[in-house]
mmCIF file of C-alpha atoms and ligand atoms in Angstrom:
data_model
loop_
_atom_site.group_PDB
_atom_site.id
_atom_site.type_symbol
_atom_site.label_atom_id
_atom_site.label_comp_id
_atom_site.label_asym_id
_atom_site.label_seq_id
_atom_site.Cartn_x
_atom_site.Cartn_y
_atom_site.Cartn_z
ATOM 1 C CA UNK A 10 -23.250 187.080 126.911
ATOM 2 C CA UNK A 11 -23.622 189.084 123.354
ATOM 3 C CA UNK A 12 -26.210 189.350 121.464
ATOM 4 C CA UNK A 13 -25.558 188.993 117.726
ATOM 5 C CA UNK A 14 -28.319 189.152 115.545
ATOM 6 C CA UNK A 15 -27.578 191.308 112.520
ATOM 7 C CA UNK A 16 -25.084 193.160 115.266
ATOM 8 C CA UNK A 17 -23.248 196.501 114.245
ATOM 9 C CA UNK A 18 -19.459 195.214 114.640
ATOM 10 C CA UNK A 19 -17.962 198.363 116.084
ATOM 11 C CA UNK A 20 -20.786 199.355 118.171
ATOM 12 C CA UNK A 21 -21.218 198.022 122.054
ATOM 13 C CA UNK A 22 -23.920 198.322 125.115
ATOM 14 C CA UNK A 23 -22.773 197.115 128.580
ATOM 15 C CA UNK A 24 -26.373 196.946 130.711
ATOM 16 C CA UNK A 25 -27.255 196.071 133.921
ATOM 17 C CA UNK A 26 -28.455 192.684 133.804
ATOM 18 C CA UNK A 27 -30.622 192.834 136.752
ATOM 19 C CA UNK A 28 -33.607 194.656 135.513
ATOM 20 C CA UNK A 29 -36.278 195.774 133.587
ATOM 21 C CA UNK A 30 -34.757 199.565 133.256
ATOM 22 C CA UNK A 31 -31.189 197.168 132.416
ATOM 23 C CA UNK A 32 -32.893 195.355 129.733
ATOM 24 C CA UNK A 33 -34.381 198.263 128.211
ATOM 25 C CA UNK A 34 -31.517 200.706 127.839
ATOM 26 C CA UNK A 35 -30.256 198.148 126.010
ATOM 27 C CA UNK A 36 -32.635 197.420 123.936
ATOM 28 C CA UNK A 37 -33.611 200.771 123.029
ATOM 29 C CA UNK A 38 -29.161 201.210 121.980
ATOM 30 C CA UNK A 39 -29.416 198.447 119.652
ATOM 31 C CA UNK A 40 -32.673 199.540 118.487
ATOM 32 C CA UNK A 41 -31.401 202.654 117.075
ATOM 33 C CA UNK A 42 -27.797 201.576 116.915
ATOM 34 C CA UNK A 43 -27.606 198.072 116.045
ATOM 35 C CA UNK A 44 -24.839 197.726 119.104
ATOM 36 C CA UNK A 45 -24.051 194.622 120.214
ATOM 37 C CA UNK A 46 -24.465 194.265 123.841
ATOM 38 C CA UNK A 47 -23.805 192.307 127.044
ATOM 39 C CA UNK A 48 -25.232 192.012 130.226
ATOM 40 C CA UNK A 49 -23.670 192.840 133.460
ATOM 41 C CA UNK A 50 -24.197 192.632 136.762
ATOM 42 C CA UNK A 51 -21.480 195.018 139.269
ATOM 43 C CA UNK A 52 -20.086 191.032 140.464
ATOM 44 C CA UNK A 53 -18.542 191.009 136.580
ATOM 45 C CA UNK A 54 -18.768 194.577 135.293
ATOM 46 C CA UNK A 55 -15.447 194.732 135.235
ATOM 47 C CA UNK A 56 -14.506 191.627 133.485
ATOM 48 C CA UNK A 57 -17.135 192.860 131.070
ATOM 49 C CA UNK A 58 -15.728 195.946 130.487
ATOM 50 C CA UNK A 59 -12.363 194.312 129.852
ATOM 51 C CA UNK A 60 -13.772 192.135 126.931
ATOM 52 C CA UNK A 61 -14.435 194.892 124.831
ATOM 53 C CA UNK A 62 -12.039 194.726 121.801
ATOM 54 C CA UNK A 63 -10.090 197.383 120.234
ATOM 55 C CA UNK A 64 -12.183 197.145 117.282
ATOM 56 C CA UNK A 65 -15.238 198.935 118.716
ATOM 57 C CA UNK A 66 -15.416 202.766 118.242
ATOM 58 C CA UNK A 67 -18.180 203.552 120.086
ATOM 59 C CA UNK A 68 -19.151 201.928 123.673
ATOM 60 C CA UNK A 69 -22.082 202.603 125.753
ATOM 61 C CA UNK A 70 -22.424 201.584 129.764
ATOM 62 C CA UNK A 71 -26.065 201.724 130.651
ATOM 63 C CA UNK A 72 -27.973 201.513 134.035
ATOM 64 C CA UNK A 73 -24.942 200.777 136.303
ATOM 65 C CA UNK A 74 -23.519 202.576 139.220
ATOM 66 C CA UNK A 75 -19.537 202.981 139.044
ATOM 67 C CA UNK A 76 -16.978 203.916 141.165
ATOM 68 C CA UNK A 77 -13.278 204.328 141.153
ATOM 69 C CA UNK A 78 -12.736 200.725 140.239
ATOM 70 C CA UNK A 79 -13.853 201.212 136.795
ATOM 71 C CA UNK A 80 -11.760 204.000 135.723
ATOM 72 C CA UNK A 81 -9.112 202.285 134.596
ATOM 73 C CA UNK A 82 -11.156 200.016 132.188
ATOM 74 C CA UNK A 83 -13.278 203.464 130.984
ATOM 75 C CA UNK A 84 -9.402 204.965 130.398
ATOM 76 C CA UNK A 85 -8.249 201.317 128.110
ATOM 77 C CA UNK A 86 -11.498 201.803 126.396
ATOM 78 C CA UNK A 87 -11.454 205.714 125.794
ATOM 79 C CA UNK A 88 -8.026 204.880 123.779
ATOM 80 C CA UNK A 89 -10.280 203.587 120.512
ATOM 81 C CA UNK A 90 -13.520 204.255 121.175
ATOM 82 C CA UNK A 91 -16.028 207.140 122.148
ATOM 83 C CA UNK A 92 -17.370 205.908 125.627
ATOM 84 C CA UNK A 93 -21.382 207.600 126.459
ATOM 85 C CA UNK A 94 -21.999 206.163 129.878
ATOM 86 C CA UNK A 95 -25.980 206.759 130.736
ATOM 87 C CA UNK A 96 -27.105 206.164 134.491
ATOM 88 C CA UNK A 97 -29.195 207.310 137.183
ATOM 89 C CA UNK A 98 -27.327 205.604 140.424
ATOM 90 C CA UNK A 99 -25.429 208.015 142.931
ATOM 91 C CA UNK A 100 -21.654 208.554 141.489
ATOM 92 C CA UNK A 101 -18.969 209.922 143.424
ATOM 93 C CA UNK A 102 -17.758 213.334 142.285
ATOM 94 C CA UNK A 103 -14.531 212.921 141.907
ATOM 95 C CA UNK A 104 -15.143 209.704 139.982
ATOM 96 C CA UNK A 105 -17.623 211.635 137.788
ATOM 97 C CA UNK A 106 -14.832 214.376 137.293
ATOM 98 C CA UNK A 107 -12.013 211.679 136.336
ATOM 99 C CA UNK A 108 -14.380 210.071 133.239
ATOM 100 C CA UNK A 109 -15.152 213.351 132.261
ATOM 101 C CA UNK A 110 -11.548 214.290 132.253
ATOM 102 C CA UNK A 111 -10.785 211.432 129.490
ATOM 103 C CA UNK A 112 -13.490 212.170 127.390
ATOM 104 C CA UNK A 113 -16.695 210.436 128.602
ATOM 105 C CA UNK A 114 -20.016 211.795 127.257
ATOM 106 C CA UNK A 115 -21.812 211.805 130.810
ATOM 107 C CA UNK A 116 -25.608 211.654 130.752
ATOM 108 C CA UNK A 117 -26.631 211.344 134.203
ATOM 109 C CA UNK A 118 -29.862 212.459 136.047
ATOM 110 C CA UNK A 119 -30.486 211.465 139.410
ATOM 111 C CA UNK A 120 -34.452 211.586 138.809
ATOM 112 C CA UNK A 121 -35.422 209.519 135.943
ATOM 113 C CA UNK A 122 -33.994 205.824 135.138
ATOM 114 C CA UNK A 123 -31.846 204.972 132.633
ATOM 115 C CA UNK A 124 -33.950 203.671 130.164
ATOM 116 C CA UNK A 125 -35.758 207.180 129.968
ATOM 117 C CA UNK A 126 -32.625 209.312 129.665
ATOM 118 C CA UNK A 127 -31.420 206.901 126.976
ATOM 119 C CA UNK A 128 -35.181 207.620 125.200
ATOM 120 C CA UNK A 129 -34.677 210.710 125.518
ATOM 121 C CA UNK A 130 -31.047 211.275 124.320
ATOM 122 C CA UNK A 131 -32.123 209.363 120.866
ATOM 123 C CA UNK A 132 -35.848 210.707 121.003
ATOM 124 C CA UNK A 133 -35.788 211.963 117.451
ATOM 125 C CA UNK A 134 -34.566 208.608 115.994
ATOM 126 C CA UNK A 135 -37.571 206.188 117.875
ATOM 127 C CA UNK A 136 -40.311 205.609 116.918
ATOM 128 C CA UNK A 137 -43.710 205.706 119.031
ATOM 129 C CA UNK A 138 -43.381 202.313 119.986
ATOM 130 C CA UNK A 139 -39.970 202.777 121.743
ATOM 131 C CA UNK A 140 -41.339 205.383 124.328
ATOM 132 C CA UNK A 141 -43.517 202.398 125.701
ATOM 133 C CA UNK A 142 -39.894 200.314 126.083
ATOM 134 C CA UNK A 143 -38.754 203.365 128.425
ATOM 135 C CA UNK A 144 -42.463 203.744 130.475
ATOM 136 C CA UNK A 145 -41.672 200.014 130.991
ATOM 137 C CA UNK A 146 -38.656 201.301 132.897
ATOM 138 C CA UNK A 147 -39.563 204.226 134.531
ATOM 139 C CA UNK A 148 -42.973 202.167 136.037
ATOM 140 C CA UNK A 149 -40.494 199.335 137.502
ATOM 141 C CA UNK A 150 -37.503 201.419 138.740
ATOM 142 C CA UNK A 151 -40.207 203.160 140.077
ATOM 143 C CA UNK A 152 -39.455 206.969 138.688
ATOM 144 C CA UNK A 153 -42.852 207.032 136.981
ATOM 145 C CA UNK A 154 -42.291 210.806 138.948
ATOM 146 C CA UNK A 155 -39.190 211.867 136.976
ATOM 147 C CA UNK A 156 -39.303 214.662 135.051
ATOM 148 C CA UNK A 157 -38.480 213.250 132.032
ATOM 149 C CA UNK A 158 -40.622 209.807 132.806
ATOM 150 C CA UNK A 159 -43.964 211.811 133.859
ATOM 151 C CA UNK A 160 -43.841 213.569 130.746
ATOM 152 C CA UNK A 161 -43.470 210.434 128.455
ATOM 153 C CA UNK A 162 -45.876 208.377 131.056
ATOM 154 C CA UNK A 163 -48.844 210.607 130.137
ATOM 155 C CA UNK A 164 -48.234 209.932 126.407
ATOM 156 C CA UNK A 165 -48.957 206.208 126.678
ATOM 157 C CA UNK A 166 -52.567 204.324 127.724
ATOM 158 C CA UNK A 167 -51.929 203.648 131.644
ATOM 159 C CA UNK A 168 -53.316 199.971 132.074
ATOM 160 C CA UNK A 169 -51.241 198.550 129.093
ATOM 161 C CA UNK A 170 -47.954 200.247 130.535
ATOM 162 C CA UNK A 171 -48.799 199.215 134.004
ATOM 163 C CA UNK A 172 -49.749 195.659 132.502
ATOM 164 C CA UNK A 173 -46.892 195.251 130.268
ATOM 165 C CA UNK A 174 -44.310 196.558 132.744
ATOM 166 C CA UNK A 175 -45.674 194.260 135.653
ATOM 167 C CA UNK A 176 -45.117 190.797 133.240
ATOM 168 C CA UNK A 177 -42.101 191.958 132.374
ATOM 169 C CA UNK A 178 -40.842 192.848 135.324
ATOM 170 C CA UNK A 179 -41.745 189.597 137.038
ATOM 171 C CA UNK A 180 -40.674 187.406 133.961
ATOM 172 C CA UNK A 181 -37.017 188.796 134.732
ATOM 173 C CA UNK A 182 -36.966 188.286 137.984
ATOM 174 C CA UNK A 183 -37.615 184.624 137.083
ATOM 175 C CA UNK A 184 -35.754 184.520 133.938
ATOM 176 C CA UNK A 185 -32.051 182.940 133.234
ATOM 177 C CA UNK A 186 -29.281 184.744 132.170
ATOM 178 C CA UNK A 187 -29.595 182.851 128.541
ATOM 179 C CA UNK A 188 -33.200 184.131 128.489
ATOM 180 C CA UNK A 189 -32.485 187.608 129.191
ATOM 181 C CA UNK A 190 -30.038 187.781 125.894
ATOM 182 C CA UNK A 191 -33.292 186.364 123.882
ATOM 183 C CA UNK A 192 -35.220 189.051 125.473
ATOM 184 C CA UNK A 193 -33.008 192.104 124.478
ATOM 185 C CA UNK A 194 -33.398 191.604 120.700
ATOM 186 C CA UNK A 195 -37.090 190.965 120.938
ATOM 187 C CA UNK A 196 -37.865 194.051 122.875
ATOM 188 C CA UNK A 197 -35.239 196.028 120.799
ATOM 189 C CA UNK A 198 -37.546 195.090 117.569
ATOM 190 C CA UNK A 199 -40.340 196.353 120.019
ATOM 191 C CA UNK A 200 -42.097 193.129 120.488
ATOM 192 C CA UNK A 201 -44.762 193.790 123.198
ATOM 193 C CA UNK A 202 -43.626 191.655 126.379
ATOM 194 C CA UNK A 203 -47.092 189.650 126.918
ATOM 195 C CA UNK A 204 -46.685 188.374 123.284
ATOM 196 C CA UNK A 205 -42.749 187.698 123.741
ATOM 197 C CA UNK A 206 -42.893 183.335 124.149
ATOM 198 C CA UNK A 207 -42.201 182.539 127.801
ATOM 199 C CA UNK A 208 -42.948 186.072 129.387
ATOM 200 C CA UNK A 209 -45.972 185.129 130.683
ATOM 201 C CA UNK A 210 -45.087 181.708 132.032
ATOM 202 C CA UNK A 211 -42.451 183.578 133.541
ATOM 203 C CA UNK A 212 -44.079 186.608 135.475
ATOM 204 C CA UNK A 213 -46.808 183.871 136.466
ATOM 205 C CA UNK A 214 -44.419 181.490 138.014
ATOM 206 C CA UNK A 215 -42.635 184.514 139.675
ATOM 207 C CA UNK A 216 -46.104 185.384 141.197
ATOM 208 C CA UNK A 217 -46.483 182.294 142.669
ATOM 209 C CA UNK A 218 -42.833 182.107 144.235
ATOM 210 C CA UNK A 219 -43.760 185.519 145.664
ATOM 211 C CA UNK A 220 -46.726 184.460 147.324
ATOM 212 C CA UNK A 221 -44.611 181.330 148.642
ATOM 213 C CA UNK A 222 -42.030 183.728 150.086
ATOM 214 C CA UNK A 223 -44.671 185.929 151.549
ATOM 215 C CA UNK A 224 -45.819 183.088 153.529
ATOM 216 C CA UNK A 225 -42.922 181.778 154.707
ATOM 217 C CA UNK A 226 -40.504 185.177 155.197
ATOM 218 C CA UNK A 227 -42.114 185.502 158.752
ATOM 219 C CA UNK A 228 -40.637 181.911 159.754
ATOM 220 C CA UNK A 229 -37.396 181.847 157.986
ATOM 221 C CA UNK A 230 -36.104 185.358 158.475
ATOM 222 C CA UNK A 231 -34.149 186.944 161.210
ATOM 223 C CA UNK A 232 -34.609 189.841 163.023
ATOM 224 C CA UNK A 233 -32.290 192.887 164.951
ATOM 225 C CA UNK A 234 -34.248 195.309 166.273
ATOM 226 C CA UNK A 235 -36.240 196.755 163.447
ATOM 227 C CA UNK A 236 -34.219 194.965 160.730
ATOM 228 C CA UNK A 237 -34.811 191.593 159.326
ATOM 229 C CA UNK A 238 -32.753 189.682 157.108
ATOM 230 C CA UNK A 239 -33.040 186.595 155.372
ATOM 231 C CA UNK A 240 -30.905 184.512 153.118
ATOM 232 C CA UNK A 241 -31.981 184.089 149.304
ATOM 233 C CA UNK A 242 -33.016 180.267 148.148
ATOM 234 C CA UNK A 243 -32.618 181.433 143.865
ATOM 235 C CA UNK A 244 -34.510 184.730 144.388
ATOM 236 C CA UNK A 245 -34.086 188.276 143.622
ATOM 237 C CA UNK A 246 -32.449 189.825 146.537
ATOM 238 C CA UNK A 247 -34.252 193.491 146.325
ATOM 239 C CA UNK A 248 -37.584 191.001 146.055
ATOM 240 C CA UNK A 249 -36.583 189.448 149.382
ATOM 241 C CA UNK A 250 -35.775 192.783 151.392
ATOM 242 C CA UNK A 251 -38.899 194.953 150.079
ATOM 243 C CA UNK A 252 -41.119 191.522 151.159
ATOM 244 C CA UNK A 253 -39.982 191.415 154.513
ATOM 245 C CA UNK A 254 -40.369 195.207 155.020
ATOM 246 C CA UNK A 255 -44.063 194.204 154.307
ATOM 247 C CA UNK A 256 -44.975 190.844 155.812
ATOM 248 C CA UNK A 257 -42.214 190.926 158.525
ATOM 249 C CA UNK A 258 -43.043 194.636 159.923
ATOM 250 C CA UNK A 259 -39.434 196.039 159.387
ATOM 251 C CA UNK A 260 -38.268 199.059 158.980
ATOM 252 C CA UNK A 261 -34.987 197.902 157.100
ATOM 253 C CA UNK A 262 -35.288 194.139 154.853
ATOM 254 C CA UNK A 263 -32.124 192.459 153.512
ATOM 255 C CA UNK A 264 -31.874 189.713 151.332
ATOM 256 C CA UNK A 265 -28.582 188.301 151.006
ATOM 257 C CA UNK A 266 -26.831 185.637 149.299
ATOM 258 C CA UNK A 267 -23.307 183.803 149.533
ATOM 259 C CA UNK A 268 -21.133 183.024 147.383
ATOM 260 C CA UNK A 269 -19.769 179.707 149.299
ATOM 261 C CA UNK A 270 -16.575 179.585 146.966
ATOM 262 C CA UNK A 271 -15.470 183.158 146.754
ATOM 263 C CA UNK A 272 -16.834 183.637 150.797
ATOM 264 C CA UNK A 273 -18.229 186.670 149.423
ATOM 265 C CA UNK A 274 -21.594 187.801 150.761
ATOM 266 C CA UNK A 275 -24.216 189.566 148.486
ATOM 267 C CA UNK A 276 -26.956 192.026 149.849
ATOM 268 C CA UNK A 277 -29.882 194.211 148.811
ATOM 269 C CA UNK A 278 -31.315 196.668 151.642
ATOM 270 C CA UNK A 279 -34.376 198.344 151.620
ATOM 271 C CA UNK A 280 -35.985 200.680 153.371
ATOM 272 C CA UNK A 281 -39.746 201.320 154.726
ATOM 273 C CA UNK A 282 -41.542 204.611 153.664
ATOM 274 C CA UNK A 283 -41.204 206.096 157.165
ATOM 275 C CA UNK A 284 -37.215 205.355 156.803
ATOM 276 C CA UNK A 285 -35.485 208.528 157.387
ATOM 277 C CA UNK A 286 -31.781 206.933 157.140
ATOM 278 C CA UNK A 287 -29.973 207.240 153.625
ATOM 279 C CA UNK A 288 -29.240 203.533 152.790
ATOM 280 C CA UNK A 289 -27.181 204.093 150.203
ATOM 281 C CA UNK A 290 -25.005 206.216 151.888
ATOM 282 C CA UNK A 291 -24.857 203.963 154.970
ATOM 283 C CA UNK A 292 -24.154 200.957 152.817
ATOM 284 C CA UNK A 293 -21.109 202.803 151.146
ATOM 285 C CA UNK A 294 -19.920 203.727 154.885
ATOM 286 C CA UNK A 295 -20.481 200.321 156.309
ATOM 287 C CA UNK A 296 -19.590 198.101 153.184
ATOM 288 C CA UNK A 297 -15.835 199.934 153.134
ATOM 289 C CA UNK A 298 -15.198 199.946 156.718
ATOM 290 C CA UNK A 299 -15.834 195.335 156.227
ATOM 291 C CA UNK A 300 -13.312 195.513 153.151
ATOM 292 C CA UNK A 301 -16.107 195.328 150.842
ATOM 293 C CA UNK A 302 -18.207 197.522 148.103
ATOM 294 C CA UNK A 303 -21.522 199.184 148.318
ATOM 295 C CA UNK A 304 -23.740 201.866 147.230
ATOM 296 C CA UNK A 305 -27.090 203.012 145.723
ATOM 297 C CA UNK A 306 -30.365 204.998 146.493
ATOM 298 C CA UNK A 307 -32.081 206.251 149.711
ATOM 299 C CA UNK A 308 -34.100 203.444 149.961
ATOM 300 C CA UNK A 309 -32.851 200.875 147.583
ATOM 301 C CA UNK A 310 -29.215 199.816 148.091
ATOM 302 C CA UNK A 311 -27.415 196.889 147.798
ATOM 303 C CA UNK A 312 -23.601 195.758 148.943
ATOM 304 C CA UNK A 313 -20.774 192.923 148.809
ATOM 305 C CA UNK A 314 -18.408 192.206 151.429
ATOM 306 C CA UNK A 315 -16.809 189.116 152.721
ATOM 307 C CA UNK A 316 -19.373 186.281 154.254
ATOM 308 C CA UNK A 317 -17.219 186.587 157.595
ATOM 309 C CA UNK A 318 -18.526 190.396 157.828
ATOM 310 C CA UNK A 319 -21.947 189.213 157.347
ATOM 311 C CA UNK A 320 -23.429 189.434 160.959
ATOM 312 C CA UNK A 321 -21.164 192.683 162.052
ATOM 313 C CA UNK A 322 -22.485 194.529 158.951
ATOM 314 C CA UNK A 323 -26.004 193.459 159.738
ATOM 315 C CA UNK A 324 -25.663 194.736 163.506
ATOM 316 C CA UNK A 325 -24.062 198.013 162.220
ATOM 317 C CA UNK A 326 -26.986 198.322 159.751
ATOM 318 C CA UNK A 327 -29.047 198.341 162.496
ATOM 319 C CA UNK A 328 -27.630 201.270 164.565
HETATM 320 MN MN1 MN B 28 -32.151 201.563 136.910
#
């Protein structure tokens, strides 16, 4: 999954594959670094991590949560290469304290995405363009609010960031793995997304699969108490849980997914405005107690356990 045009040979970005504020933290590193990069998502962010060769010297990790799993990969790595790991997800203390400990450069801020602390850590070496890459971000993790991001946000003409973001965003949602590694270059070189080929196709067929979803949620989802829950046919799984907060009435959405060969069970949760339960605490509590992994924000988290766990963790989510 690298990208390898005119690539630095000893420079690396692992990035979330998932998103917009993925997408851009890595391509504002290879902007100003020239870094190869590859795309991860947390099912193979460990395989990822243990395909980098000895003959990088510096490695960044970008826009993805870790926790004690990774360690051992940051420790092979930290043996030839500097390792700056930039991220706004929760992170476990003692986790945080163990990458330190081997010499991680940390840059971590619980307020603003990635792609604006990773704008903001190279500031002086963008140019104006680049700041537009990071409101991208900030607008569709949505930490337009962040310190750092409201700051930068009133720099830039609202309706084109808002516009640009929105096409973006969507086109991902829709787009294939291949496409995303075309994408990274082009917005590295700070194409503007509405002019990148296929971004527009994208975000307009994504529109219409929302609008497909949003009328048939209601009829193919399940409900527990003030929860609903409904299985992904191809779609984004945080897309599927914020809809049915919306056109189902719940208080908690989940869209999940299964992975028939590995019986391994997906999920994004999300919460309703009124929601005073942390999700992403309750998904680490829940997701360990089912043998599985899980994490994230307040109101945005996500999980994998085993597909036989899939109904208890659902009723559980629920309490
Ligand atoms: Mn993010």
């Amino acid at each position: 999954m690298s990208g390898l045009d005119e690539a630095n040979p000893k420079i690396m970005c692992v990035s979330h594959i998932k998103d917009v504020d993925g997408c851009v933290s890595a391509a504002l590193i290879k902007h100003v670094t020239k870094s190869h990069f590859l795309l991860a998502s947390y099912g193979n962010l460990n395989d990822c991590l243990r395909s980098i060769r000895t003959s990088y010297s510096s490695v960044y990790v970008c826009d993805l949560g870790i926790n004690e799993t990774m360690i051992k990969e940051f420790e092979r790595i930290r043996q030839f290469a500097e390792l700056i790991y930039i991220d706004h997800h929760p992170i476990d203390l003692a986790v945080l304290k163990a990458i330190q400990k081997i010499g991680v450069k940390v840059v971590h801020g619980r307020l603003d995405c990635a792609g604006v602390l990773t704008y903001n850590l190279f500031e002086r070496d963008f140019p104006r363009g680049a700041g537009l890459l990071a409101a991208y971000a900030a607008v569709s993790d949505r930490l337009e609010n962040g310190p750092l991001a409201k700051k930068l946000l009133r720099e830039y003409d609202r309706d084109f960031v808002l516009f640009e973001t929105m096409m973006l965003t969507y086109a991902i949602e829709k787009a294939s793995i291949d496409y995303k590694k075309k994408l990274v270059p082009k917005l590295s070189r700070l194409e503007y997304p509405h002019q990148i080929p296929d971004v527009m196709k994208l975000a307009l067929e994504q529109a219409e699969r929302v609008a497909t979803m949003r009328r048939e949620l209601p009829e193919r989802s399940k409900r527990i108490g003030n929860l609903c829950y409904a299985e992904a046919q191809g779609d984004s799984l945080g897309t599927i849980a914020n809809l049915l907060i919306e056109v189902c009435g719940a208080e908690i959405g989940v869209g999940y997914d299964n992975n028939k060969q590995k019986q391994i069970t997906d999920l994004s949760i999300r919460g309703a405005a009124n929601l005073k339960t942390d999700l992403g605490k309750k998904a680490a509590k829940l997701a360990k107690k089912f043998s599985g992994t899980g994490g994230g924000h307040r109101k945005s988290s996500g999980a994998r356990i085993p597909t036989s766990k899939l109904l208890e963790f659902i009723r559980a989510l629920n309490h």
